[in-house]
mmCIF file of N, CA and C in Angstrom:
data_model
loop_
_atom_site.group_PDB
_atom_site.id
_atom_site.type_symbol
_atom_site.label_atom_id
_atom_site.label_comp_id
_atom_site.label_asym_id
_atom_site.label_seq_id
_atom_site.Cartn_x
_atom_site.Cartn_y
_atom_site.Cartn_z
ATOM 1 N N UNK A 56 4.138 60.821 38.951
ATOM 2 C CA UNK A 56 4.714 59.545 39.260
ATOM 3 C C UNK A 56 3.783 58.424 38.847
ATOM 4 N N UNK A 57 2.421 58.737 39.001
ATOM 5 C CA UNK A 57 1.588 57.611 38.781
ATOM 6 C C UNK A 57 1.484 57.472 37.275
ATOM 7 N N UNK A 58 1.908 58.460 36.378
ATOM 8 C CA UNK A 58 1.963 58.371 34.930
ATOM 9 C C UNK A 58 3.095 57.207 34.789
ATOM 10 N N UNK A 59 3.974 57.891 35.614
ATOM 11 C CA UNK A 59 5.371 56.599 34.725
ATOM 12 C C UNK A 59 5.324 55.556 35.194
ATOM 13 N N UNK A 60 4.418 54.865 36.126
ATOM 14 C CA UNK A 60 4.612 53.880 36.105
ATOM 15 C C UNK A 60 3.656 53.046 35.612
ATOM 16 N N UNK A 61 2.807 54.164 35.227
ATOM 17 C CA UNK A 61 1.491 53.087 33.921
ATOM 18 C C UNK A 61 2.363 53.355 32.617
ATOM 19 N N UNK A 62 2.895 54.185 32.401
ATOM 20 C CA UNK A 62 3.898 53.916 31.396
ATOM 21 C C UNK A 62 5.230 52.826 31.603
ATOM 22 N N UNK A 63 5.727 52.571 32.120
ATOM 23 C CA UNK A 63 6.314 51.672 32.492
ATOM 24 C C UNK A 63 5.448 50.526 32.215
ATOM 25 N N UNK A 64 4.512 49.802 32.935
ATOM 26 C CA UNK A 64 3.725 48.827 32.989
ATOM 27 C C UNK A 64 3.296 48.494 31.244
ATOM 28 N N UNK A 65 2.833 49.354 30.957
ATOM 29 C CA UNK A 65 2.574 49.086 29.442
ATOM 30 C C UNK A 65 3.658 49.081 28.668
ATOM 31 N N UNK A 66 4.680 50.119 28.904
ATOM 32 C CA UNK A 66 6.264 48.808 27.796
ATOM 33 C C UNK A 66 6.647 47.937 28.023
ATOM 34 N N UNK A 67 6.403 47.493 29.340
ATOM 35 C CA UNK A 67 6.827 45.781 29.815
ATOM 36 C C UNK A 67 5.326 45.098 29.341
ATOM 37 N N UNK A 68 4.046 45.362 29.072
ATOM 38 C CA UNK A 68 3.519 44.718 28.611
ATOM 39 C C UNK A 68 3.567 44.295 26.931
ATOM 40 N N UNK A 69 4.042 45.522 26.666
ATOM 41 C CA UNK A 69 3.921 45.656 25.019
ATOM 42 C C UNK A 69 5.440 44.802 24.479
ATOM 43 N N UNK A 70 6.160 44.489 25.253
ATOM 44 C CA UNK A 70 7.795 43.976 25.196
ATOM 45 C C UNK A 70 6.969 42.374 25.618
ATOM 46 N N UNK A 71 6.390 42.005 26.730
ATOM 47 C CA UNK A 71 6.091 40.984 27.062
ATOM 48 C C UNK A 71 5.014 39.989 25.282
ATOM 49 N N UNK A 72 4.132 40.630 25.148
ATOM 50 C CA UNK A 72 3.569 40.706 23.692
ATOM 51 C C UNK A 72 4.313 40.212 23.041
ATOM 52 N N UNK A 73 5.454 41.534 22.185
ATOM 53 C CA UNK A 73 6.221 40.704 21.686
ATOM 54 C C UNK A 73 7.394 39.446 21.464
ATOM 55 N N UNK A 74 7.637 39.250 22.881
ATOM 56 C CA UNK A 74 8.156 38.338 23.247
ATOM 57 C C UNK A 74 7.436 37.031 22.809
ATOM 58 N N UNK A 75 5.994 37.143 23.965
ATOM 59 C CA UNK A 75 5.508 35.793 23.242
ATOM 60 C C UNK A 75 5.055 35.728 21.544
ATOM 61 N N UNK A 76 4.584 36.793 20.871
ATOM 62 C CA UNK A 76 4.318 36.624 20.029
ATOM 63 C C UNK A 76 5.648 35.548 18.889
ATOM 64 N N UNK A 77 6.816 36.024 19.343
ATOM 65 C CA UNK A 77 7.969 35.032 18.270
ATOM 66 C C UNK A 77 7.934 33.484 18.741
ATOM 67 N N UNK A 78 7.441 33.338 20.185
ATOM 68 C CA UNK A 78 7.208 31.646 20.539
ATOM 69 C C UNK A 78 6.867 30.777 19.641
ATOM 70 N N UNK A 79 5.804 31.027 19.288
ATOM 71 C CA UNK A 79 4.638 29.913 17.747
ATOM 72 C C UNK A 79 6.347 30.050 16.996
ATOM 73 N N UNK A 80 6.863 31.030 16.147
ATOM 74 C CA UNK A 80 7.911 31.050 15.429
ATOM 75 C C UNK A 80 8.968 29.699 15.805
ATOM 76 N N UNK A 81 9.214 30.205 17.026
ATOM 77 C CA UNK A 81 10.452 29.517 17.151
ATOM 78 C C UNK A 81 9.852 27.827 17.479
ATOM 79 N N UNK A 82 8.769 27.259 18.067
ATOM 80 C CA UNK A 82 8.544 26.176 18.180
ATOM 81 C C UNK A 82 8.110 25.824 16.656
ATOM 82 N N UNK A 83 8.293 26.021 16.258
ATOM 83 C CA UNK A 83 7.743 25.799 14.519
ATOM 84 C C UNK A 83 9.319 25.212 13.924
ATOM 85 N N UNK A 84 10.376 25.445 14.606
ATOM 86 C CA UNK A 84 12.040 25.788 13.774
ATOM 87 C C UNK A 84 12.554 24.264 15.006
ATOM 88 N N UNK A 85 11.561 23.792 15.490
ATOM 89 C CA UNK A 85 12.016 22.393 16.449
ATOM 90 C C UNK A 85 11.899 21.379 15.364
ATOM 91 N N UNK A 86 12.766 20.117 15.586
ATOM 92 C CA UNK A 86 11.801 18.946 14.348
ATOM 93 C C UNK A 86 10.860 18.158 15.024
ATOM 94 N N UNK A 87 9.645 18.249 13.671
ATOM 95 C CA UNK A 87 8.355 17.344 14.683
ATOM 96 C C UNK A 87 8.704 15.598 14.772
ATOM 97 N N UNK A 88 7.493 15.128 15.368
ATOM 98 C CA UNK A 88 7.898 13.835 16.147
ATOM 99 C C UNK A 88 7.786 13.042 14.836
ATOM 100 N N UNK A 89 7.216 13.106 13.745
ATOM 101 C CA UNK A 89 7.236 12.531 12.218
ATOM 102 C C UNK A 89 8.306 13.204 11.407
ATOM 103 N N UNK A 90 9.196 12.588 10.569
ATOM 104 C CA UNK A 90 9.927 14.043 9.827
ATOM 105 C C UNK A 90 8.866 13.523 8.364
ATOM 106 N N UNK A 91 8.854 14.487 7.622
ATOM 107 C CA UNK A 91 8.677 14.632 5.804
ATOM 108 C C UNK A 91 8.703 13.317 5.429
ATOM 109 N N UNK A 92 9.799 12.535 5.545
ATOM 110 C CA UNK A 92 10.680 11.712 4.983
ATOM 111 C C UNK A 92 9.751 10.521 5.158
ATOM 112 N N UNK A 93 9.685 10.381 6.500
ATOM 113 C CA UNK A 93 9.292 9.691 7.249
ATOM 114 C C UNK A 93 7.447 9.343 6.717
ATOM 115 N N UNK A 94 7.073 10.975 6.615
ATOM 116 C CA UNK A 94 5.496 10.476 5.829
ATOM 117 C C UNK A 94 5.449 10.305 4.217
ATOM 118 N N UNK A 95 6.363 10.777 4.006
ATOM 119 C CA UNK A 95 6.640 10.211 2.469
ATOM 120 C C UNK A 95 6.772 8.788 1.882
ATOM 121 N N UNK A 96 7.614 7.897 2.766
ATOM 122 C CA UNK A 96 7.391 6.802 2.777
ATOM 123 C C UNK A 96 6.130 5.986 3.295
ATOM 124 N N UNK A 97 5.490 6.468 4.766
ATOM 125 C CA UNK A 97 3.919 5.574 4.776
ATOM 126 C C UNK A 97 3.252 5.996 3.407
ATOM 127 N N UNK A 98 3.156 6.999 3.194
ATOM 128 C CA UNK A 98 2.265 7.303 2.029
ATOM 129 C C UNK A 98 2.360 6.955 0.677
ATOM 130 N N UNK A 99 3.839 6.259 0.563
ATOM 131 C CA UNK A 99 3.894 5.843 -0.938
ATOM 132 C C UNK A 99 3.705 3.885 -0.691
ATOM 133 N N UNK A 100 4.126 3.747 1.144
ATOM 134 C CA UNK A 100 4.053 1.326 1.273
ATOM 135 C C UNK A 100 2.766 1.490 0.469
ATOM 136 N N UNK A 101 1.441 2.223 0.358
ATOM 137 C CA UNK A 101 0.246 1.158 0.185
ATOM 138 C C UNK A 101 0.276 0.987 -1.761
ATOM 139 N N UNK A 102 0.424 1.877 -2.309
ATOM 140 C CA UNK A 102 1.445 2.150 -3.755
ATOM 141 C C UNK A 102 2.712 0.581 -3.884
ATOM 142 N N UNK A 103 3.182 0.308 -3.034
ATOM 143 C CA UNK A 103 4.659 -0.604 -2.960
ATOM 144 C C UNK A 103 3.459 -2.003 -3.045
ATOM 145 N N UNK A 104 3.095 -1.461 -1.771
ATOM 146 C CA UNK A 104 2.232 -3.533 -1.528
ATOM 147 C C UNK A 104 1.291 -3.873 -2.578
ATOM 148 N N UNK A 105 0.699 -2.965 -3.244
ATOM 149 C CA UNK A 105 -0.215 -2.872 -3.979
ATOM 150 C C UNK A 105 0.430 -3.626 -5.393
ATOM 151 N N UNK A 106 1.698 -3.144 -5.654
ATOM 152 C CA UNK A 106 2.785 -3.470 -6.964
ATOM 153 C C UNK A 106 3.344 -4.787 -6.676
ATOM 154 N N UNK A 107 4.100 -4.636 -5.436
ATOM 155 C CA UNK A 107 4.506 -6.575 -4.714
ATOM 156 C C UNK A 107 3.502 -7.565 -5.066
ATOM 157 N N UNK A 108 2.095 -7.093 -4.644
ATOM 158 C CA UNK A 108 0.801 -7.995 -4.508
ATOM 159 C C UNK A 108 0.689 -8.612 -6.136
ATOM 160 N N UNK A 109 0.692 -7.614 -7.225
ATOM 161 C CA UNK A 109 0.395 -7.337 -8.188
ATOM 162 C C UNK A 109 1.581 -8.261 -9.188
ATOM 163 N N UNK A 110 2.430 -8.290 -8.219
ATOM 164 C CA UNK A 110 3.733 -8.814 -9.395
ATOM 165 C C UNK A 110 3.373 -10.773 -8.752
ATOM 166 N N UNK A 111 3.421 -10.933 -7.767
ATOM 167 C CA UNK A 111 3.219 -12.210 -7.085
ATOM 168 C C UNK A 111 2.079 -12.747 -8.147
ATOM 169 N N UNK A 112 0.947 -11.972 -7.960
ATOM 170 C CA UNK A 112 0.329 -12.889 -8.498
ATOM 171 C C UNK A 112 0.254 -13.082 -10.306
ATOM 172 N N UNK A 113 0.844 -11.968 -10.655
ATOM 173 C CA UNK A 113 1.550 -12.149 -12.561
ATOM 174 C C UNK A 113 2.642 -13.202 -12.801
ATOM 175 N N UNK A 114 3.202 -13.744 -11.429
ATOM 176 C CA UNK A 114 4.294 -14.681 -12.088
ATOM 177 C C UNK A 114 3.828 -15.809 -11.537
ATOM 178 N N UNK A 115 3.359 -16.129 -10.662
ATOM 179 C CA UNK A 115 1.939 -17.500 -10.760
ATOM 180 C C UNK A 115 1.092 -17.762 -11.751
ATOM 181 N N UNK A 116 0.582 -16.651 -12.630
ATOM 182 C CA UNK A 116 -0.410 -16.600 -13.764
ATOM 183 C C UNK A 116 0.577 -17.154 -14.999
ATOM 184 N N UNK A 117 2.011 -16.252 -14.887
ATOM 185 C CA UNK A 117 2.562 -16.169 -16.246
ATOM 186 C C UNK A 117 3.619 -17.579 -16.384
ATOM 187 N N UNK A 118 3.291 -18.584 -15.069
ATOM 188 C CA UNK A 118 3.954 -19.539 -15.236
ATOM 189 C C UNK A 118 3.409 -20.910 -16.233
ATOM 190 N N UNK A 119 4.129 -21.524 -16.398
ATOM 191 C CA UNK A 119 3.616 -22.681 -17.382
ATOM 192 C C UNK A 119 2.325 -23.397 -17.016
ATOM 193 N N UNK A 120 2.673 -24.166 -15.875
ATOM 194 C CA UNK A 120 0.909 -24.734 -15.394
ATOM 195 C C UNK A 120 -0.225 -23.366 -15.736
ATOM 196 N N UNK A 121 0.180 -22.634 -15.049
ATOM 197 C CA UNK A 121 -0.712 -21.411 -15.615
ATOM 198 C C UNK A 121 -1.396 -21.301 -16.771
ATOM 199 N N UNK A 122 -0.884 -20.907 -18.103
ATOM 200 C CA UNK A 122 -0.289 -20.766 -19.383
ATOM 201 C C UNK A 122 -1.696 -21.937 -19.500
ATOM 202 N N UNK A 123 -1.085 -23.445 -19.386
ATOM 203 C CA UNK A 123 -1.814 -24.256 -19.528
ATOM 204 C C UNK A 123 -2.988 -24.085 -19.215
ATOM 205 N N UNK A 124 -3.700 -23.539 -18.267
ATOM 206 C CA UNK A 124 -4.616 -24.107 -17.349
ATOM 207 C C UNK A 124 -5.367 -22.935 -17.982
ATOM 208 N N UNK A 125 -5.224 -21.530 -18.157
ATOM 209 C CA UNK A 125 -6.038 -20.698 -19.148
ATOM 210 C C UNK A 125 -6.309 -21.211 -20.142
ATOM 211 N N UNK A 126 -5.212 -21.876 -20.901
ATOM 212 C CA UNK A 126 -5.965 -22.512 -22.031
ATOM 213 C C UNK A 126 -6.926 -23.532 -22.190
ATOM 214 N N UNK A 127 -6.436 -24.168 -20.898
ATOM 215 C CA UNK A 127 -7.974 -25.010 -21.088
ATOM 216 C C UNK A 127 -8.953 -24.771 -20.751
ATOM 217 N N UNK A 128 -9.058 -23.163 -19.711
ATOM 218 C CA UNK A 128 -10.413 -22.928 -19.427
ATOM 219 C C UNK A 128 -10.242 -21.558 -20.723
ATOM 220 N N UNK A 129 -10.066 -21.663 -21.658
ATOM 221 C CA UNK A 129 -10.215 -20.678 -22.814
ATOM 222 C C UNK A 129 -10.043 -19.127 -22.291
ATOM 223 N N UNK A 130 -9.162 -18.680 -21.764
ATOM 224 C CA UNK A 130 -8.701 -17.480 -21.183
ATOM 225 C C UNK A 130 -7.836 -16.804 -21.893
ATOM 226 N N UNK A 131 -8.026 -15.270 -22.026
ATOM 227 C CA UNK A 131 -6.787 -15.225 -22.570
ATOM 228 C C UNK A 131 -6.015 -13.968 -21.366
ATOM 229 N N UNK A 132 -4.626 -14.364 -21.585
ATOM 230 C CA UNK A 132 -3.782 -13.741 -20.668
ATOM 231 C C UNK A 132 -4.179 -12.729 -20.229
ATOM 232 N N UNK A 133 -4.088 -11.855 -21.558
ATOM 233 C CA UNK A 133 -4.093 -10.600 -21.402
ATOM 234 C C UNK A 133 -5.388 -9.967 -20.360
ATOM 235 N N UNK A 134 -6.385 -10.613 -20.543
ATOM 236 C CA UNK A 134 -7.811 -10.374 -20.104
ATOM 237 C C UNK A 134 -7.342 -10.559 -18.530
ATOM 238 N N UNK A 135 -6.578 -11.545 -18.022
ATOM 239 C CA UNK A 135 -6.535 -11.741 -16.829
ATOM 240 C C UNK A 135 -5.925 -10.896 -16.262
ATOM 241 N N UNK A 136 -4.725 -10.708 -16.964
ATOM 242 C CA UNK A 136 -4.210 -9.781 -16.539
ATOM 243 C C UNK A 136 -4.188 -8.679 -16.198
ATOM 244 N N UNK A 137 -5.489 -7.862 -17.047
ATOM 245 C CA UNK A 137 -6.482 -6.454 -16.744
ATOM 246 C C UNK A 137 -6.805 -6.635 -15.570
ATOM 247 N N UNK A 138 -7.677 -7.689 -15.706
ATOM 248 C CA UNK A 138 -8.407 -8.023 -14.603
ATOM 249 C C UNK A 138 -7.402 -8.332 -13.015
ATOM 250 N N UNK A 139 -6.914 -8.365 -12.718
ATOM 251 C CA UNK A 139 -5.561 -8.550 -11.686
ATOM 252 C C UNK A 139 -5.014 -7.019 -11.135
ATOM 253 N N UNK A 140 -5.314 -6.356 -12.119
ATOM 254 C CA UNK A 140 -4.899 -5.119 -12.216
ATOM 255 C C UNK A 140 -6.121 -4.463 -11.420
ATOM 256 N N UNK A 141 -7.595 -4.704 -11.607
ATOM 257 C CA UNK A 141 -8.252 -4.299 -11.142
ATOM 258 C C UNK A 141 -9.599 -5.026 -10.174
ATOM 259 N N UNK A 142 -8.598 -5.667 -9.468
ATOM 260 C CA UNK A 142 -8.994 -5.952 -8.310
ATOM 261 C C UNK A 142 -8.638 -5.613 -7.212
ATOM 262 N N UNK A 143 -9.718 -5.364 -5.579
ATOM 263 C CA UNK A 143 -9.024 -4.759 -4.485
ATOM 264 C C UNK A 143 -8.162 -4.847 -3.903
ATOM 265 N N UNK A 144 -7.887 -4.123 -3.428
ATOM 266 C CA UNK A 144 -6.981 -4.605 -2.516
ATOM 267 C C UNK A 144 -7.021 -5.285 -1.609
ATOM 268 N N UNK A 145 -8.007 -5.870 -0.843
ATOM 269 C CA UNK A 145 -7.925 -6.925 -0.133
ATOM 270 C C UNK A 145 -8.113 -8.171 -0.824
ATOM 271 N N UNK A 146 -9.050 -8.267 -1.809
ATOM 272 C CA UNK A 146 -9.116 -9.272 -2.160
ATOM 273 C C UNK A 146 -7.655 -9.563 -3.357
ATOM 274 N N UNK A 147 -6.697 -8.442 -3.627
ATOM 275 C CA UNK A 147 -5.067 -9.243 -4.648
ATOM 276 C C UNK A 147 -4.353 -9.121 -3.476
ATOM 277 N N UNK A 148 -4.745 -8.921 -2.100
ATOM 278 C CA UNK A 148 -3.590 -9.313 -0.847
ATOM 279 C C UNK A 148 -4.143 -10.758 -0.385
ATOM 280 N N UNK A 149 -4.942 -10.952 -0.618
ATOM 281 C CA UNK A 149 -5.752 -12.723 -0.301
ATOM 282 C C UNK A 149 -5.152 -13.449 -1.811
ATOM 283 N N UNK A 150 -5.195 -12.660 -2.344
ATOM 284 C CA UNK A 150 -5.060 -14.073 -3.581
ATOM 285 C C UNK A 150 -3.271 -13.826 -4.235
ATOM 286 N N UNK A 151 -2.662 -12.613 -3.274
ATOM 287 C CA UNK A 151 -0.875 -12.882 -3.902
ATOM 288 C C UNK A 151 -0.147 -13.839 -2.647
ATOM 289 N N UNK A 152 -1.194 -13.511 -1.589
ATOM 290 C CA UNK A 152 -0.688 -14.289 -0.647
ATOM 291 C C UNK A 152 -0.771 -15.835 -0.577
ATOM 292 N N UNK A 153 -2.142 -16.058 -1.392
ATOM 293 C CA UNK A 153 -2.399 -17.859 -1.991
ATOM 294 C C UNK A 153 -0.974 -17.990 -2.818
ATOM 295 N N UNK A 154 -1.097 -16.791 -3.729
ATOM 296 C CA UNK A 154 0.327 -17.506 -4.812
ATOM 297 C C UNK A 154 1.672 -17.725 -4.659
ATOM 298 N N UNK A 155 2.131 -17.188 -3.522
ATOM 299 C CA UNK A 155 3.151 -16.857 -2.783
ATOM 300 C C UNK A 155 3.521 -18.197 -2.112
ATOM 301 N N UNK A 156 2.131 -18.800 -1.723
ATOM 302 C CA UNK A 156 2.361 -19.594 -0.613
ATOM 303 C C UNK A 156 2.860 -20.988 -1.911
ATOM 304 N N UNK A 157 1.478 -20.802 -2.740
ATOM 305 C CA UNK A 157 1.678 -22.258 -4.124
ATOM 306 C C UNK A 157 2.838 -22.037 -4.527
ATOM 307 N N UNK A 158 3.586 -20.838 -4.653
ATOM 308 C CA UNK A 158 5.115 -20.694 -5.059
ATOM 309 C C UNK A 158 5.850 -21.334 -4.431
ATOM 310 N N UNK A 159 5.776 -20.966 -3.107
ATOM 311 C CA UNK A 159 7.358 -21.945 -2.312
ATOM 312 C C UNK A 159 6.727 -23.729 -1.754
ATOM 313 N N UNK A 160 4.841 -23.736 -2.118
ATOM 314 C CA UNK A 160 4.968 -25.256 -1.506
ATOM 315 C C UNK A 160 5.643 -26.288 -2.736
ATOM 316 N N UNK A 161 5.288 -25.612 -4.128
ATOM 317 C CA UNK A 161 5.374 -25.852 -5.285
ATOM 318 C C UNK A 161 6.927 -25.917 -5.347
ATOM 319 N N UNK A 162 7.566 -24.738 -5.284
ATOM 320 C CA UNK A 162 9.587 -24.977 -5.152
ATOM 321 C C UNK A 162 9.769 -26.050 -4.297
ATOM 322 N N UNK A 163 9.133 -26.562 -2.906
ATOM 323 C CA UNK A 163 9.598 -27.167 -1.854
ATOM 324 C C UNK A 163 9.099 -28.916 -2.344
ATOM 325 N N UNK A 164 8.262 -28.520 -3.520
ATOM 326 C CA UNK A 164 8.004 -30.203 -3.676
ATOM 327 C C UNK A 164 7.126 -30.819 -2.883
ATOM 328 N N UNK A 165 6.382 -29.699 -2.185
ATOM 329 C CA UNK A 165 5.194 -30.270 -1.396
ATOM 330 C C UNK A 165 4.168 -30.270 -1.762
ATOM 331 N N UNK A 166 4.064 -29.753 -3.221
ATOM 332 C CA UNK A 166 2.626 -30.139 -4.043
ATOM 333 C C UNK A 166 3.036 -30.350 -5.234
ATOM 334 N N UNK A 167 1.753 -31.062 -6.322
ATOM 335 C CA UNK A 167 2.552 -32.023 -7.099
ATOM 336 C C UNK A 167 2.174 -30.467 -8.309
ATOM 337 N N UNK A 168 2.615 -31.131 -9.730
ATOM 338 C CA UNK A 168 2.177 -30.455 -11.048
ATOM 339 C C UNK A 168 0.327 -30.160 -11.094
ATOM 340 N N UNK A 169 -0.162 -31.622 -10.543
ATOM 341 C CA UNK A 169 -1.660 -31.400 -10.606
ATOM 342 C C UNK A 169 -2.221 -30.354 -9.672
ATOM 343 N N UNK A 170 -1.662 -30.364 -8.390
ATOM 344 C CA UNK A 170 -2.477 -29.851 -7.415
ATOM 345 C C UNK A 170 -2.044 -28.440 -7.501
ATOM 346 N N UNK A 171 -0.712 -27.807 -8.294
ATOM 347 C CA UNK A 171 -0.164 -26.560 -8.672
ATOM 348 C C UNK A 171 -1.714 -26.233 -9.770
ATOM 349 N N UNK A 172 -2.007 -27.237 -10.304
ATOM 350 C CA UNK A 172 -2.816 -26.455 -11.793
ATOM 351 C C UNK A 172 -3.865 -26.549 -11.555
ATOM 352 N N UNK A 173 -4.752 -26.894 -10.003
ATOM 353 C CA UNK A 173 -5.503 -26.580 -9.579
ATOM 354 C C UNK A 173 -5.854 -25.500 -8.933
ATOM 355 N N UNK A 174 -4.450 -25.397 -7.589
ATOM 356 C CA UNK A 174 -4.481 -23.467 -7.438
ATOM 357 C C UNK A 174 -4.754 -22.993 -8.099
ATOM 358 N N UNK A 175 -4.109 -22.713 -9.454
ATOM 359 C CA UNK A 175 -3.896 -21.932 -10.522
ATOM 360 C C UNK A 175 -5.541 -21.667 -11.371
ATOM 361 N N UNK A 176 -6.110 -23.008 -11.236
ATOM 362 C CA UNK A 176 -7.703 -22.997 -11.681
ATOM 363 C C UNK A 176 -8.380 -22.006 -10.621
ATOM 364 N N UNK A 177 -8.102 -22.206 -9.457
ATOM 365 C CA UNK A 177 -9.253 -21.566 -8.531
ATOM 366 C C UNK A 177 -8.929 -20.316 -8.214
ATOM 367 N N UNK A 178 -7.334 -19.700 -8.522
ATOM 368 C CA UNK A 178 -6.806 -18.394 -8.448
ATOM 369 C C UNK A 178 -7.546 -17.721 -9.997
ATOM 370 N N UNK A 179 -7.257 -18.232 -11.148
ATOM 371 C CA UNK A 179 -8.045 -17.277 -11.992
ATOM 372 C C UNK A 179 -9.613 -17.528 -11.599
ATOM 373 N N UNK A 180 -10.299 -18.682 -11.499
ATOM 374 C CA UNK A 180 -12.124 -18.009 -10.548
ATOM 375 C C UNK A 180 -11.890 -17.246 -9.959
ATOM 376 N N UNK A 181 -10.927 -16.884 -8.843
ATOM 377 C CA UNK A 181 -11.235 -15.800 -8.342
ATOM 378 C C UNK A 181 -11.181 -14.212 -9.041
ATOM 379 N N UNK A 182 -10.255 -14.694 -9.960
ATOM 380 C CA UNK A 182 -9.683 -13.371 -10.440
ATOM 381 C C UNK A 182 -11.143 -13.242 -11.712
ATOM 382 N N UNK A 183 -12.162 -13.476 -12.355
ATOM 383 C CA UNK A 183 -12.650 -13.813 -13.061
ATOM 384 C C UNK A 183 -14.233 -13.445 -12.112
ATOM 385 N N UNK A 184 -14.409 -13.998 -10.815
ATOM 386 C CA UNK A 184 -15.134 -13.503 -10.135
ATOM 387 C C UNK A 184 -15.748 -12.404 -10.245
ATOM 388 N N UNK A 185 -14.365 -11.715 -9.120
ATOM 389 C CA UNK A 185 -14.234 -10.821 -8.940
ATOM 390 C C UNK A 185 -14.252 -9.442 -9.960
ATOM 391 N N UNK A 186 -14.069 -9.961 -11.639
ATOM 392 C CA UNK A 186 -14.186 -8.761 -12.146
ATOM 393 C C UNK A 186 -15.571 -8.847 -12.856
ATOM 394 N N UNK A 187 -15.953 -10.169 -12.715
ATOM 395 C CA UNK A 187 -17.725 -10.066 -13.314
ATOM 396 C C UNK A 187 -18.736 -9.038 -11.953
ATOM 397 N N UNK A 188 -17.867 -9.200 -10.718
ATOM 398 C CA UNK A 188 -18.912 -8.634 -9.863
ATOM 399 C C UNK A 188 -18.613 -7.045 -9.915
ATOM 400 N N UNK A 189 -17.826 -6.947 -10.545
ATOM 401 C CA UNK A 189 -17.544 -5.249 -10.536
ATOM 402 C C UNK A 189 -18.404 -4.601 -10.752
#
């Protein structure tokens, strides 16, 4: 008698085993508190802001006062434009956010042609700066 019930005891242990052993399985087949999708997108915004940042400040550059204002400080586009390309990221989120802003004070008529082609002077120093200090 005392056999079967250490036999007993050990198929309810060896059943208990496998029982928990399929747990990990089946909590694995729940959806987690992030889906895929969900990190697919954080992981591609800094890629997005990086391109937004990047385009803001190419159509401030590629505008006419612009245009002008390289030429009189003897610039050429293209150079700036490298250079725009390879600057940080904090510092083309500081300077798309200057252009952004000269964009709509500039649409709104709250700054004149001169004081536009002055931004525009102190946005390429920066951009010009920044790639001599590289």
């Amino acid at each position: 008698m005392h056999f079967r019930v250490k036999l007993c005891v050990s198929v309810l242990a060896f059943a208990a085993l496998l029982g928990l052993a399929g747990l990990p399985a089946r909590a694995q087949d729940k959806q987690h508190v992030v889906s895929l999708s969900e990190l697919n997108k954080d992981a591609a915004r800094p890629a997005q802001t990086r391109q937004s940042n990047e385009e803001a400040v190419r159509t401030l550059l590629s505008s006419d006062q612009a245009q002008k204002a390289m030429k009189s400080a003897n610039l050429d586009f293209q150079k700036v434009d490298k250079a725009v390309s390879q600057l940080s990221d904090e510092d083309l989120a500081k300077l798309a956010q200057r252009s952004r802003q000269a964009q709509s004070d500039f649409a709104a008529g709250r700054i004149s042609d001169r004081d536009m082609l002055w931004i525009i002077l102190i946005a390429l120093g920066i951009v010009v700066l920044a790639l001599a200090l590289r």
